[in-house]
Amino acid sequence: MPEAAGEEVSVFVAHMGGPFWSAKDDGAWSIPKGEYGDDESALDAARREFHEELGVDPPEIEYAELGTFPYSSGKRVVVFVADGRDFTATEFDFGTFEMEWPPRSGRTQSFPEVDRAEWMPLSRARERLVKGQRPALDRLEELLRSLA
């Protein structure tokens, strides 16, 4: 979701939760996302995952598909954008997941899927997003230039 912040556009991103990401910042942020099956559209899945990860509903506004972006793992993420200027949520109820931690300890612990979410200028988001999602920022900049 892009937002105009003065002259520079900002995007809404989330810092990945759990022990692997807790001490990292660069390359540890993500567009809220998740998997979906044949019984759900990509947009419906994006809206559902937004709510599951952040604990708030995505804004009821018009979304446009920005594109599909492949990860080196072979997974693909479909990214949607919207004018999110009016999205002002600051308190979140982050969803959780369970995993064995520490490794091979036999103990299962619960961790937040994401532990922070915020509007971030494109220039900073480019450094902070996981590598596989950075091309979405390039596409967003192309789209915004074409609309100017």
mmCIF file of C-alpha atoms in Angstrom:
data_model
loop_
_atom_site.group_PDB
_atom_site.id
_atom_site.type_symbol
_atom_site.label_atom_id
_atom_site.label_comp_id
_atom_site.label_asym_id
_atom_site.label_seq_id
_atom_site.Cartn_x
_atom_site.Cartn_y
_atom_site.Cartn_z
ATOM 1 C CA MET A 1 0.000 0.000 0.000
ATOM 2 C CA PRO A 2 1.732 3.221 -1.022
ATOM 3 C CA GLU A 3 1.154 6.517 0.746
ATOM 4 C CA ALA A 4 2.386 9.970 -0.195
ATOM 5 C CA ALA A 5 4.555 11.314 2.639
ATOM 6 C CA GLY A 6 5.511 14.787 1.541
ATOM 7 C CA GLU A 7 7.344 14.248 -1.741
ATOM 8 C CA GLU A 8 8.522 10.684 -1.171
ATOM 9 C CA VAL A 9 6.099 7.795 -1.440
ATOM 10 C CA SER A 10 5.917 5.436 1.529
ATOM 11 C CA VAL A 11 4.890 1.788 1.602
ATOM 12 C CA PHE A 12 3.356 -0.178 4.451
ATOM 13 C CA VAL A 13 5.617 -3.075 5.444
ATOM 14 C CA ALA A 14 6.088 -5.432 8.383
ATOM 15 C CA HIS A 15 9.169 -6.726 10.190
ATOM 16 C CA MET A 16 9.187 -10.525 10.218
ATOM 17 C CA GLY A 17 8.834 -12.040 13.673
ATOM 18 C CA GLY A 18 10.473 -14.964 15.360
ATOM 19 C CA PRO A 19 13.977 -15.736 16.527
ATOM 20 C CA PHE A 20 15.613 -15.737 13.081
ATOM 21 C CA TRP A 21 14.666 -12.116 12.425
ATOM 22 C CA SER A 22 14.660 -10.471 15.861
ATOM 23 C CA ALA A 23 18.179 -8.991 15.614
ATOM 24 C CA LYS A 24 17.997 -8.153 11.907
ATOM 25 C CA ASP A 25 16.649 -5.082 10.173
ATOM 26 C CA ASP A 26 17.982 -4.872 6.609
ATOM 27 C CA GLY A 27 16.420 -7.663 4.574
ATOM 28 C CA ALA A 28 14.048 -8.572 7.423
ATOM 29 C CA TRP A 29 10.934 -6.631 6.392
ATOM 30 C CA SER A 30 8.177 -7.908 4.151
ATOM 31 C CA ILE A 31 4.965 -7.001 2.423
ATOM 32 C CA PRO A 32 2.212 -8.734 4.458
ATOM 33 C CA LYS A 33 1.542 -11.899 2.465
ATOM 34 C CA GLY A 34 0.646 -15.567 2.584
ATOM 35 C CA GLU A 35 -0.259 -18.642 0.615
ATOM 36 C CA TYR A 36 -3.556 -19.309 -1.073
ATOM 37 C CA GLY A 37 -5.245 -22.125 -2.936
ATOM 38 C CA ASP A 38 -7.559 -22.541 -5.901
ATOM 39 C CA ASP A 39 -10.601 -21.682 -3.773
ATOM 40 C CA GLU A 40 -9.436 -18.108 -3.096
ATOM 41 C CA SER A 41 -8.355 -15.213 -5.293
ATOM 42 C CA ALA A 42 -4.935 -13.663 -4.799
ATOM 43 C CA LEU A 43 -6.564 -10.426 -3.617
ATOM 44 C CA ASP A 44 -8.838 -12.225 -1.140
ATOM 45 C CA ALA A 45 -5.790 -14.078 0.203
ATOM 46 C CA ALA A 46 -3.807 -10.835 0.499
ATOM 47 C CA ARG A 47 -6.623 -9.199 2.462
ATOM 48 C CA ARG A 48 -7.028 -12.292 4.690
ATOM 49 C CA GLU A 49 -3.281 -12.517 5.370
ATOM 50 C CA PHE A 50 -3.095 -8.791 6.134
ATOM 51 C CA HIS A 51 -5.699 -9.342 8.849
ATOM 52 C CA GLU A 52 -4.119 -12.583 10.136
ATOM 53 C CA GLU A 53 -0.620 -11.118 10.381
ATOM 54 C CA LEU A 54 -1.509 -7.658 11.702
ATOM 55 C CA GLY A 55 -4.775 -8.219 13.546
ATOM 56 C CA VAL A 56 -6.469 -5.313 11.761
ATOM 57 C CA ASP A 57 -8.608 -5.253 8.658
ATOM 58 C CA PRO A 58 -7.062 -3.881 5.495
ATOM 59 C CA PRO A 59 -8.716 -0.671 4.366
ATOM 60 C CA GLU A 60 -11.878 -0.995 2.291
ATOM 61 C CA ILE A 61 -10.429 0.745 -0.764
ATOM 62 C CA GLU A 62 -9.714 -0.142 -4.370
ATOM 63 C CA TYR A 63 -6.636 -2.329 -4.933
ATOM 64 C CA ALA A 64 -4.680 -2.843 -8.146
ATOM 65 C CA GLU A 65 -2.480 -5.819 -8.903
ATOM 66 C CA LEU A 66 1.102 -4.609 -9.186
ATOM 67 C CA GLY A 67 2.431 -7.911 -10.463
ATOM 68 C CA THR A 68 3.771 -11.351 -9.598
ATOM 69 C CA PHE A 69 7.320 -11.550 -8.310
ATOM 70 C CA PRO A 70 9.335 -14.799 -8.074
ATOM 71 C CA TYR A 71 11.567 -15.689 -5.139
ATOM 72 C CA SER A 72 14.802 -17.629 -5.578
ATOM 73 C CA SER A 73 13.071 -20.497 -3.703
ATOM 74 C CA GLY A 74 10.586 -20.842 -6.570
ATOM 75 C CA LYS A 75 7.693 -19.331 -4.623
ATOM 76 C CA ARG A 76 5.924 -16.358 -6.156
ATOM 77 C CA VAL A 77 4.237 -13.423 -4.487
ATOM 78 C CA VAL A 78 1.388 -11.462 -6.036
ATOM 79 C CA VAL A 79 1.556 -7.846 -4.866
ATOM 80 C CA PHE A 80 -1.358 -5.421 -4.699
ATOM 81 C CA VAL A 81 -1.227 -1.662 -4.205
ATOM 82 C CA ALA A 82 -3.712 0.951 -3.102
ATOM 83 C CA ASP A 83 -3.712 4.570 -2.062
ATOM 84 C CA GLY A 84 -3.368 4.061 1.675
ATOM 85 C CA ARG A 85 -3.221 7.664 2.859
ATOM 86 C CA ASP A 86 -6.207 7.108 5.128
ATOM 87 C CA PHE A 87 -4.853 3.898 6.717
ATOM 88 C CA THR A 88 -3.805 5.127 10.140
ATOM 89 C CA ALA A 89 -3.679 1.974 12.267
ATOM 90 C CA THR A 90 -0.906 2.171 14.852
ATOM 91 C CA GLU A 91 -1.867 -0.664 17.188
ATOM 92 C CA PHE A 92 -1.762 -4.238 15.965
ATOM 93 C CA ASP A 93 -2.586 -7.691 17.318
ATOM 94 C CA PHE A 94 0.038 -9.738 15.490
ATOM 95 C CA GLY A 95 -0.761 -13.330 14.561
ATOM 96 C CA THR A 96 1.508 -16.052 15.900
ATOM 97 C CA PHE A 97 3.101 -19.299 14.788
ATOM 98 C CA GLU A 98 4.703 -22.140 16.712
ATOM 99 C CA MET A 99 8.089 -23.733 16.156
ATOM 100 C CA GLU A 100 10.636 -25.773 18.031
ATOM 101 C CA TRP A 101 13.026 -23.339 19.686
ATOM 102 C CA PRO A 102 15.866 -23.567 20.342
ATOM 103 C CA PRO A 103 16.542 -26.070 17.561
ATOM 104 C CA ARG A 104 16.579 -29.713 18.654
ATOM 105 C CA SER A 105 15.435 -28.696 22.162
ATOM 106 C CA GLY A 106 12.102 -30.495 21.989
ATOM 107 C CA ARG A 107 10.423 -27.279 23.214
ATOM 108 C CA THR A 108 7.760 -25.575 21.154
ATOM 109 C CA GLN A 109 7.406 -21.826 21.480
ATOM 110 C CA SER A 110 5.012 -19.284 20.050
ATOM 111 C CA PHE A 111 6.318 -16.281 18.089
ATOM 112 C CA PRO A 112 4.621 -13.383 16.296
ATOM 113 C CA GLU A 113 4.436 -13.692 12.496
ATOM 114 C CA VAL A 114 5.507 -10.058 12.385
ATOM 115 C CA ASP A 115 6.631 -7.926 15.312
ATOM 116 C CA ARG A 116 6.383 -4.397 13.854
ATOM 117 C CA ALA A 117 4.528 -2.742 11.002
ATOM 118 C CA GLU A 118 4.908 0.782 9.687
ATOM 119 C CA TRP A 119 4.878 3.176 6.772
ATOM 120 C CA MET A 120 8.372 3.408 5.336
ATOM 121 C CA PRO A 121 9.746 5.675 2.574
ATOM 122 C CA LEU A 122 10.569 3.766 -0.624
ATOM 123 C CA SER A 123 14.282 4.491 -0.272
ATOM 124 C CA ARG A 124 14.425 2.903 3.183
ATOM 125 C CA ALA A 125 12.061 0.070 2.230
ATOM 126 C CA ARG A 126 14.423 -0.859 -0.608
ATOM 127 C CA GLU A 127 17.132 -1.594 1.987
ATOM 128 C CA ARG A 128 14.864 -3.259 4.498
ATOM 129 C CA LEU A 129 12.656 -5.520 2.368
ATOM 130 C CA VAL A 130 13.603 -9.130 1.741
ATOM 131 C CA LYS A 131 15.506 -9.332 -1.528
ATOM 132 C CA GLY A 132 12.756 -11.134 -3.446
ATOM 133 C CA GLN A 133 10.256 -8.313 -2.858
ATOM 134 C CA ARG A 134 12.489 -5.410 -3.888
ATOM 135 C CA PRO A 135 11.504 -5.694 -7.572
ATOM 136 C CA ALA A 136 7.946 -4.829 -6.471
ATOM 137 C CA LEU A 137 9.264 -1.426 -5.380
ATOM 138 C CA ASP A 138 10.824 -0.911 -8.816
ATOM 139 C CA ARG A 139 7.487 -1.741 -10.428
ATOM 140 C CA LEU A 140 5.675 0.606 -8.054
ATOM 141 C CA GLU A 141 8.034 3.451 -8.969
ATOM 142 C CA GLU A 142 7.456 2.734 -12.675
ATOM 143 C CA LEU A 143 3.704 2.795 -12.125
ATOM 144 C CA LEU A 144 3.828 6.062 -10.208
ATOM 145 C CA ARG A 145 6.009 7.692 -12.898
ATOM 146 C CA SER A 146 3.537 6.604 -15.577
ATOM 147 C CA LEU A 147 0.675 8.210 -13.635
ATOM 148 C CA ALA A 148 2.485 11.514 -13.052
#
